[in-house]
PDB file of C-alpha atoms in Angstrom:
ATOM      1  CA  UNK A   1      -3.655  -8.957  25.017  1.00 53.00           C
ATOM      2  CA  UNK A   2      -3.742  -5.204  25.274  1.00 77.00           C
ATOM      3  CA  UNK A   3      -1.886  -4.591  22.051  1.00 93.00           C
ATOM      4  CA  UNK A   4      -0.314  -6.192  19.002  1.00 96.00           C
ATOM      5  CA  UNK A   5       2.634  -8.321  20.024  1.00 97.00           C
ATOM      6  CA  UNK A   6       5.500  -9.209  17.690  1.00 98.00           C
ATOM      7  CA  UNK A   7       8.361 -11.599  18.245  1.00 98.00           C
ATOM      8  CA  UNK A   8      11.245 -11.734  18.182  1.00 98.00           C
ATOM      9  CA  UNK A   9      11.965  -8.050  18.741  1.00 97.00           C
ATOM     10  CA  UNK A  10      15.323  -8.401  17.002  1.00 98.00           C
ATOM     11  CA  UNK A  11      16.603 -11.066  14.635  1.00 98.00           C
ATOM     12  CA  UNK A  12      20.025 -11.452  13.077  1.00 98.00           C
ATOM     13  CA  UNK A  13      20.192 -13.926  10.230  1.00 98.00           C
ATOM     14  CA  UNK A  14      23.042 -15.082   8.065  1.00 98.00           C
ATOM     15  CA  UNK A  15      22.491 -14.621   4.354  1.00 98.00           C
ATOM     16  CA  UNK A  16      20.681 -17.652   3.002  1.00 98.00           C
ATOM     17  CA  UNK A  17      19.038 -18.550   6.300  1.00 98.00           C
ATOM     18  CA  UNK A  18      15.251 -18.888   6.640  1.00 98.00           C
ATOM     19  CA  UNK A  19      13.453 -16.764   9.252  1.00 98.00           C
ATOM     20  CA  UNK A  20       9.956 -16.717  10.752  1.00 98.00           C
ATOM     21  CA  UNK A  21       8.455 -13.622  12.314  1.00 98.00           C
ATOM     22  CA  UNK A  22       5.401 -13.869  14.535  1.00 98.00           C
ATOM     23  CA  UNK A  23       2.487 -11.501  15.088  1.00 98.00           C
ATOM     24  CA  UNK A  24      -0.131 -11.833  17.830  1.00 98.00           C
ATOM     25  CA  UNK A  25      -2.923  -9.386  16.960  1.00 96.00           C
ATOM     26  CA  UNK A  26      -5.432  -7.952  19.402  1.00 93.00           C
ATOM     27  CA  UNK A  27      -7.869 -10.713  20.338  1.00 92.00           C
ATOM     28  CA  UNK A  28     -10.875 -10.796  18.037  1.00 89.00           C
ATOM     29  CA  UNK A  29      -9.400  -8.516  15.413  1.00 90.00           C
ATOM     30  CA  UNK A  30     -10.462  -9.618  11.965  1.00 89.00           C
ATOM     31  CA  UNK A  31      -8.013  -7.699   9.800  1.00 90.00           C
ATOM     32  CA  UNK A  32      -4.247  -8.189   9.931  1.00 94.00           C
ATOM     33  CA  UNK A  33      -1.572  -6.430   7.910  1.00 94.00           C
ATOM     34  CA  UNK A  34       2.162  -6.844   7.446  1.00 97.00           C
ATOM     35  CA  UNK A  35       4.348  -3.883   6.496  1.00 97.00           C
ATOM     36  CA  UNK A  36       8.066  -3.600   5.769  1.00 98.00           C
ATOM     37  CA  UNK A  37      10.015  -0.513   6.835  1.00 97.00           C
ATOM     38  CA  UNK A  38      13.499   0.095   5.493  1.00 96.00           C
ATOM     39  CA  UNK A  39      15.813   2.414   7.405  1.00 93.00           C
ATOM     40  CA  UNK A  40      14.764   6.041   7.013  1.00 91.00           C
ATOM     41  CA  UNK A  41      11.662   5.189   5.000  1.00 93.00           C
ATOM     42  CA  UNK A  42       7.955   4.952   5.746  1.00 94.00           C
ATOM     43  CA  UNK A  43       6.330   1.540   6.140  1.00 95.00           C
ATOM     44  CA  UNK A  44       5.345  -0.251   2.932  1.00 96.00           C
ATOM     45  CA  UNK A  45       2.458  -2.669   2.601  1.00 94.00           C
ATOM     46  CA  UNK A  46       3.259  -6.355   2.218  1.00 97.00           C
ATOM     47  CA  UNK A  47       0.078  -8.359   2.695  1.00 96.00           C
ATOM     48  CA  UNK A  48      -3.429  -8.374   4.202  1.00 93.00           C
ATOM     49  CA  UNK A  49      -5.515 -11.045   5.939  1.00 94.00           C
ATOM     50  CA  UNK A  50      -9.193 -11.047   6.751  1.00 91.00           C
ATOM     51  CA  UNK A  51      -9.504 -13.799   9.339  1.00 93.00           C
ATOM     52  CA  UNK A  52      -7.566 -16.737   7.820  1.00 96.00           C
ATOM     53  CA  UNK A  53      -7.948 -15.608   4.221  1.00 95.00           C
ATOM     54  CA  UNK A  54      -5.044 -13.808   2.589  1.00 95.00           C
ATOM     55  CA  UNK A  55      -6.898 -11.301   0.425  1.00 92.00           C
ATOM     56  CA  UNK A  56      -3.961  -9.279  -0.848  1.00 92.00           C
ATOM     57  CA  UNK A  57      -0.323 -10.273  -1.151  1.00 94.00           C
ATOM     58  CA  UNK A  58       0.581  -7.779  -3.831  1.00 94.00           C
ATOM     59  CA  UNK A  59       3.265  -6.124  -1.696  1.00 95.00           C
ATOM     60  CA  UNK A  60       5.360  -9.234  -1.079  1.00 97.00           C
ATOM     61  CA  UNK A  61       8.658  -8.436  -2.836  1.00 96.00           C
ATOM     62  CA  UNK A  62       9.448 -11.940  -4.043  1.00 95.00           C
ATOM     63  CA  UNK A  63       8.393 -15.567  -3.810  1.00 96.00           C
ATOM     64  CA  UNK A  64      10.847 -15.914  -0.927  1.00 98.00           C
ATOM     65  CA  UNK A  65       8.285 -14.124   1.239  1.00 98.00           C
ATOM     66  CA  UNK A  66       5.341 -16.107   2.558  1.00 97.00           C
ATOM     67  CA  UNK A  67       2.703 -15.226   5.146  1.00 98.00           C
ATOM     68  CA  UNK A  68       0.031 -17.304   6.831  1.00 98.00           C
ATOM     69  CA  UNK A  69      -2.707 -16.972   9.425  1.00 97.00           C
ATOM     70  CA  UNK A  70      -4.132 -20.498   9.595  1.00 96.00           C
ATOM     71  CA  UNK A  71      -6.631 -20.033  12.433  1.00 95.00           C
ATOM     72  CA  UNK A  72      -7.448 -16.402  11.875  1.00 93.00           C
ATOM     73  CA  UNK A  73      -5.493 -15.135  14.851  1.00 95.00           C
ATOM     74  CA  UNK A  74      -1.686 -15.466  15.047  1.00 97.00           C
ATOM     75  CA  UNK A  75       0.173 -14.749  11.817  1.00 98.00           C
ATOM     76  CA  UNK A  76       3.652 -15.714  10.690  1.00 98.00           C
ATOM     77  CA  UNK A  77       5.741 -13.997   8.036  1.00 98.00           C
ATOM     78  CA  UNK A  78       8.381 -16.312   6.654  1.00 98.00           C
ATOM     79  CA  UNK A  79      11.349 -15.262   4.569  1.00 98.00           C
ATOM     80  CA  UNK A  80      13.320 -17.962   2.832  1.00 98.00           C
ATOM     81  CA  UNK A  81      16.975 -17.690   1.822  1.00 98.00           C
ATOM     82  CA  UNK A  82      17.328 -14.227   3.345  1.00 98.00           C
ATOM     83  CA  UNK A  83      19.341 -11.599   1.505  1.00 97.00           C
ATOM     84  CA  UNK A  84      20.887  -8.369   2.719  1.00 97.00           C
ATOM     85  CA  UNK A  85      18.171  -6.273   1.096  1.00 97.00           C
ATOM     86  CA  UNK A  86      15.638  -8.010   3.359  1.00 98.00           C
ATOM     87  CA  UNK A  87      17.113  -6.131   6.324  1.00 98.00           C
ATOM     88  CA  UNK A  88      14.286  -3.959   7.649  1.00 98.00           C
ATOM     89  CA  UNK A  89      11.723  -3.609  10.403  1.00 98.00           C
ATOM     90  CA  UNK A  90       8.682  -5.803   9.816  1.00 98.00           C
ATOM     91  CA  UNK A  91       5.509  -4.360  11.302  1.00 98.00           C
ATOM     92  CA  UNK A  92       2.205  -6.048  11.979  1.00 97.00           C
ATOM     93  CA  UNK A  93      -1.092  -4.194  12.405  1.00 95.00           C
ATOM     94  CA  UNK A  94      -4.607  -5.334  13.236  1.00 92.00           C
ATOM     95  CA  UNK A  95      -8.125  -3.942  13.173  1.00 87.00           C
ATOM     96  CA  UNK A  96     -11.547  -5.075  14.281  1.00 81.00           C
ATOM     97  CA  UNK A  97     -13.086  -3.835  11.040  1.00 71.00           C
ATOM     98  CA  UNK A  98     -13.294  -5.678   7.767  1.00 58.00           C
ATOM     99  CA  UNK A  99     -15.849  -3.992   5.593  1.00 52.00           C
ATOM    100  CA  UNK A 100     -15.959  -0.905   3.447  1.00 43.00           C
ATOM    101  CA  UNK A 101     -16.949   1.343   6.321  1.00 50.00           C
ATOM    102  CA  UNK A 102     -13.994   0.455   8.423  1.00 58.00           C
ATOM    103  CA  UNK A 103     -12.000   2.957  10.358  1.00 68.00           C
ATOM    104  CA  UNK A 104      -8.386   2.903   9.251  1.00 69.00           C
ATOM    105  CA  UNK A 105      -7.110   3.616  12.751  1.00 78.00           C
ATOM    106  CA  UNK A 106      -5.103   0.423  12.955  1.00 87.00           C
ATOM    107  CA  UNK A 107      -3.099  -0.757  15.956  1.00 91.00           C
ATOM    108  CA  UNK A 108       0.503  -1.534  15.112  1.00 95.00           C
ATOM    109  CA  UNK A 109       2.998  -3.692  16.942  1.00 97.00           C
ATOM    110  CA  UNK A 110       6.529  -2.484  17.710  1.00 97.00           C
ATOM    111  CA  UNK A 111       7.931  -4.577  14.904  1.00 98.00           C
ATOM    112  CA  UNK A 112      10.730  -7.073  14.394  1.00 98.00           C
ATOM    113  CA  UNK A 113      14.054  -5.632  13.307  1.00 98.00           C
ATOM    114  CA  UNK A 114      15.671  -8.111  10.907  1.00 98.00           C
ATOM    115  CA  UNK A 115      19.340  -7.747  10.096  1.00 98.00           C
ATOM    116  CA  UNK A 116      20.818 -10.039   7.447  1.00 98.00           C
ATOM    117  CA  UNK A 117      24.589 -10.361   7.605  1.00 97.00           C
TER     118      UNK A 117
ATOM    119  CA  UNK B   1      -5.312   7.144  -3.199  1.00 76.00           C
ATOM    120  CA  UNK B   2      -4.152  10.760  -3.520  1.00 81.00           C
ATOM    121  CA  UNK B   3      -0.487  11.617  -3.104  1.00 89.00           C
ATOM    122  CA  UNK B   4       0.366  13.710  -0.047  1.00 94.00           C
ATOM    123  CA  UNK B   5       3.271  16.123   0.392  1.00 95.00           C
ATOM    124  CA  UNK B   6       4.754  17.067   3.766  1.00 97.00           C
ATOM    125  CA  UNK B   7       7.806  19.066   4.851  1.00 97.00           C
ATOM    126  CA  UNK B   8      10.765  16.863   5.653  1.00 97.00           C
ATOM    127  CA  UNK B   9      11.287  18.257   9.138  1.00 97.00           C
ATOM    128  CA  UNK B  10       9.993  20.794  11.646  1.00 98.00           C
ATOM    129  CA  UNK B  11      10.997  22.075  15.060  1.00 97.00           C
ATOM    130  CA  UNK B  12       8.795  23.169  17.923  1.00 96.00           C
ATOM    131  CA  UNK B  13       9.417  24.484  21.429  1.00 97.00           C
ATOM    132  CA  UNK B  14       8.013  22.472  24.295  1.00 97.00           C
ATOM    133  CA  UNK B  15       4.651  23.838  25.434  1.00 97.00           C
ATOM    134  CA  UNK B  16       3.966  25.593  22.157  1.00 97.00           C
ATOM    135  CA  UNK B  17       1.563  24.468  19.477  1.00 97.00           C
ATOM    136  CA  UNK B  18       2.991  22.302  16.702  1.00 98.00           C
ATOM    137  CA  UNK B  19       1.311  22.858  13.343  1.00 98.00           C
ATOM    138  CA  UNK B  20       2.142  20.179  10.778  1.00 98.00           C
ATOM    139  CA  UNK B  21       0.988  20.885   7.210  1.00 98.00           C
ATOM    140  CA  UNK B  22       0.042  18.389   4.531  1.00 97.00           C
ATOM    141  CA  UNK B  23      -0.745  19.022   0.893  1.00 97.00           C
ATOM    142  CA  UNK B  24      -3.163  16.684  -0.889  1.00 94.00           C
ATOM    143  CA  UNK B  25      -4.221  18.721  -3.909  1.00 92.00           C
ATOM    144  CA  UNK B  26      -5.481  15.719  -5.899  1.00 91.00           C
ATOM    145  CA  UNK B  27      -7.665  14.313  -3.146  1.00 91.00           C
ATOM    146  CA  UNK B  28     -11.019  12.977  -4.326  1.00 87.00           C
ATOM    147  CA  UNK B  29     -14.395  13.367  -2.694  1.00 86.00           C
ATOM    148  CA  UNK B  30     -14.459  10.023  -0.949  1.00 85.00           C
ATOM    149  CA  UNK B  31     -10.918  10.154   0.409  1.00 88.00           C
ATOM    150  CA  UNK B  32     -10.290  10.764   4.076  1.00 90.00           C
ATOM    151  CA  UNK B  33      -7.177  12.354   5.555  1.00 93.00           C
ATOM    152  CA  UNK B  34      -5.533  10.207   8.218  1.00 93.00           C
ATOM    153  CA  UNK B  35      -2.626  11.099  10.467  1.00 96.00           C
ATOM    154  CA  UNK B  36      -0.301   8.631  12.122  1.00 96.00           C
ATOM    155  CA  UNK B  37       2.911   9.174  14.025  1.00 97.00           C
ATOM    156  CA  UNK B  38       5.876   6.920  14.703  1.00 97.00           C
ATOM    157  CA  UNK B  39       8.019   7.399  17.745  1.00 97.00           C
ATOM    158  CA  UNK B  40      11.519   5.979  17.537  1.00 93.00           C
ATOM    159  CA  UNK B  41      11.636   2.167  17.768  1.00 91.00           C
ATOM    160  CA  UNK B  42       7.861   1.861  17.900  1.00 95.00           C
ATOM    161  CA  UNK B  43       5.183   1.043  15.357  1.00 96.00           C
ATOM    162  CA  UNK B  44       3.000   3.783  13.857  1.00 96.00           C
ATOM    163  CA  UNK B  45       0.260   5.158  16.102  1.00 95.00           C
ATOM    164  CA  UNK B  46      -3.095   6.390  14.796  1.00 93.00           C
ATOM    165  CA  UNK B  47      -3.782  10.020  15.740  1.00 95.00           C
ATOM    166  CA  UNK B  48      -6.860  11.382  13.992  1.00 94.00           C
ATOM    167  CA  UNK B  49      -8.756  11.432  10.704  1.00 92.00           C
ATOM    168  CA  UNK B  50     -11.271  13.624   8.875  1.00 92.00           C
ATOM    169  CA  UNK B  51     -13.165  14.091   5.645  1.00 92.00           C
ATOM    170  CA  UNK B  52     -14.061  17.769   5.360  1.00 91.00           C
ATOM    171  CA  UNK B  53     -14.972  19.020   8.817  1.00 87.00           C
ATOM    172  CA  UNK B  54     -12.399  19.955  11.406  1.00 94.00           C
ATOM    173  CA  UNK B  55     -11.864  17.244  13.991  1.00 95.00           C
ATOM    174  CA  UNK B  56     -10.513  17.193  17.537  1.00 96.00           C
ATOM    175  CA  UNK B  57      -9.699  14.406  19.924  1.00 94.00           C
ATOM    176  CA  UNK B  58      -7.602  13.982  23.036  1.00 94.00           C
ATOM    177  CA  UNK B  59      -4.401  13.866  21.017  1.00 94.00           C
ATOM    178  CA  UNK B  60      -4.733  16.552  18.369  1.00 97.00           C
ATOM    179  CA  UNK B  61      -6.868  18.719  16.108  1.00 98.00           C
ATOM    180  CA  UNK B  62      -7.181  18.370  12.351  1.00 98.00           C
ATOM    181  CA  UNK B  63      -7.980  21.402  10.235  1.00 97.00           C
ATOM    182  CA  UNK B  64      -8.958  20.689   6.613  1.00 96.00           C
ATOM    183  CA  UNK B  65      -9.239  23.562   4.149  1.00 96.00           C
ATOM    184  CA  UNK B  66     -12.590  24.163   2.506  1.00 94.00           C
ATOM    185  CA  UNK B  67     -11.313  22.984  -0.880  1.00 94.00           C
ATOM    186  CA  UNK B  68      -9.789  19.932   0.882  1.00 94.00           C
ATOM    187  CA  UNK B  69      -6.483  20.411  -0.937  1.00 95.00           C
ATOM    188  CA  UNK B  70      -4.523  20.706   2.283  1.00 96.00           C
ATOM    189  CA  UNK B  71      -4.768  20.086   5.993  1.00 97.00           C
ATOM    190  CA  UNK B  72      -2.931  20.871   9.223  1.00 98.00           C
ATOM    191  CA  UNK B  73      -2.414  18.660  12.237  1.00 98.00           C
ATOM    192  CA  UNK B  74      -2.228  20.675  15.432  1.00 98.00           C
ATOM    193  CA  UNK B  75      -0.668  19.443  18.655  1.00 98.00           C
ATOM    194  CA  UNK B  76      -1.843  22.227  20.976  1.00 97.00           C
ATOM    195  CA  UNK B  77       0.827  21.924  23.679  1.00 96.00           C
ATOM    196  CA  UNK B  78       3.751  19.914  22.349  1.00 97.00           C
ATOM    197  CA  UNK B  79       5.841  17.883  24.784  1.00 97.00           C
ATOM    198  CA  UNK B  80       9.182  16.147  24.340  1.00 97.00           C
ATOM    199  CA  UNK B  81       7.274  12.874  23.960  1.00 96.00           C
ATOM    200  CA  UNK B  82       5.665  14.236  20.788  1.00 97.00           C
ATOM    201  CA  UNK B  83       9.021  14.045  18.982  1.00 98.00           C
ATOM    202  CA  UNK B  84       8.271  11.593  16.165  1.00 98.00           C
ATOM    203  CA  UNK B  85       7.747  11.157  12.433  1.00 98.00           C
ATOM    204  CA  UNK B  86       4.252  12.292  11.458  1.00 98.00           C
ATOM    205  CA  UNK B  87       2.568  10.774   8.413  1.00 97.00           C
ATOM    206  CA  UNK B  88      -0.345  12.266   6.493  1.00 97.00           C
ATOM    207  CA  UNK B  89      -2.269   9.707   4.426  1.00 93.00           C
ATOM    208  CA  UNK B  90      -5.184  10.114   2.018  1.00 91.00           C
ATOM    209  CA  UNK B  91      -7.283   6.984   1.702  1.00 86.00           C
ATOM    210  CA  UNK B  92     -10.671   6.259   0.217  1.00 80.00           C
ATOM    211  CA  UNK B  93     -13.520   4.555   1.989  1.00 69.00           C
ATOM    212  CA  UNK B  94     -15.622   2.114   0.106  1.00 61.00           C
ATOM    213  CA  UNK B  95     -12.824  -0.322  -0.550  1.00 56.00           C
ATOM    214  CA  UNK B  96     -12.844  -3.657   1.176  1.00 52.00           C
ATOM    215  CA  UNK B  97      -9.938  -2.730   3.374  1.00 66.00           C
ATOM    216  CA  UNK B  98      -7.411   0.049   3.814  1.00 73.00           C
ATOM    217  CA  UNK B  99      -3.901  -0.295   2.438  1.00 82.00           C
ATOM    218  CA  UNK B 100      -2.023   2.609   3.991  1.00 88.00           C
ATOM    219  CA  UNK B 101       0.593   4.442   1.897  1.00 89.00           C
ATOM    220  CA  UNK B 102       2.874   6.191   4.381  1.00 91.00           C
ATOM    221  CA  UNK B 103       5.331   8.267   2.369  1.00 89.00           C
ATOM    222  CA  UNK B 104       8.318   9.948   4.074  1.00 90.00           C
ATOM    223  CA  UNK B 105       6.458  11.950   6.690  1.00 96.00           C
ATOM    224  CA  UNK B 106       7.583  14.982   8.709  1.00 98.00           C
ATOM    225  CA  UNK B 107      10.190  14.590  11.424  1.00 98.00           C
ATOM    226  CA  UNK B 108       8.953  16.752  14.302  1.00 98.00           C
ATOM    227  CA  UNK B 109      11.533  17.616  16.940  1.00 98.00           C
ATOM    228  CA  UNK B 110      10.252  19.198  20.137  1.00 98.00           C
ATOM    229  CA  UNK B 111      12.940  21.187  21.976  1.00 96.00           C
ATOM    230  CA  UNK B 112      13.032  21.918  25.719  1.00 95.00           C
TER     231      UNK B 112
END
């Protein structure tokens, strides 16, 4: 597609429910990132994939958060047993670069707004 | 990556130039300055980046001081659609990938 697509656009979950957020990166993009953005704050890094390999998951806030990209294209961010503090916008970004000379001009999706009630 | 400091908010009249400052006094020699913006309800959008020379593209100009301790993003003719949060990020090349640290950014409001 022309851009990074994320679905659903909005998600309301009851506390304790599991959720899955989907990211369709730009076709052929090697690098994929997930960020979390709390209300009024800048985005914060969660995890990074290069193709299907998850090279950095240092930003995942707890073991309730899990991300995968099994075929190196679509990625899913899963949150188990959601809590109110998980309420945020979850952003996905992709890039065609993967090496040390990459341009950090990533393309972001519009995000999924998760509200835990 | 070096810490960046930006004003919390700025105003600009439509049609005038918007000059957004960023302080990055601890920037190292291999760190680039990147600018992104985030319009309400959208994801961040890449604007421009530079190392030490001034840069210009179709969206904006980036002026970096000679000592590289600060920079200014210039939107030459601001429109209402430029109202957004602008983020200045210092990030080093030579790592295997770029983990962006956004900070709080500057809320730019363009007035009619």
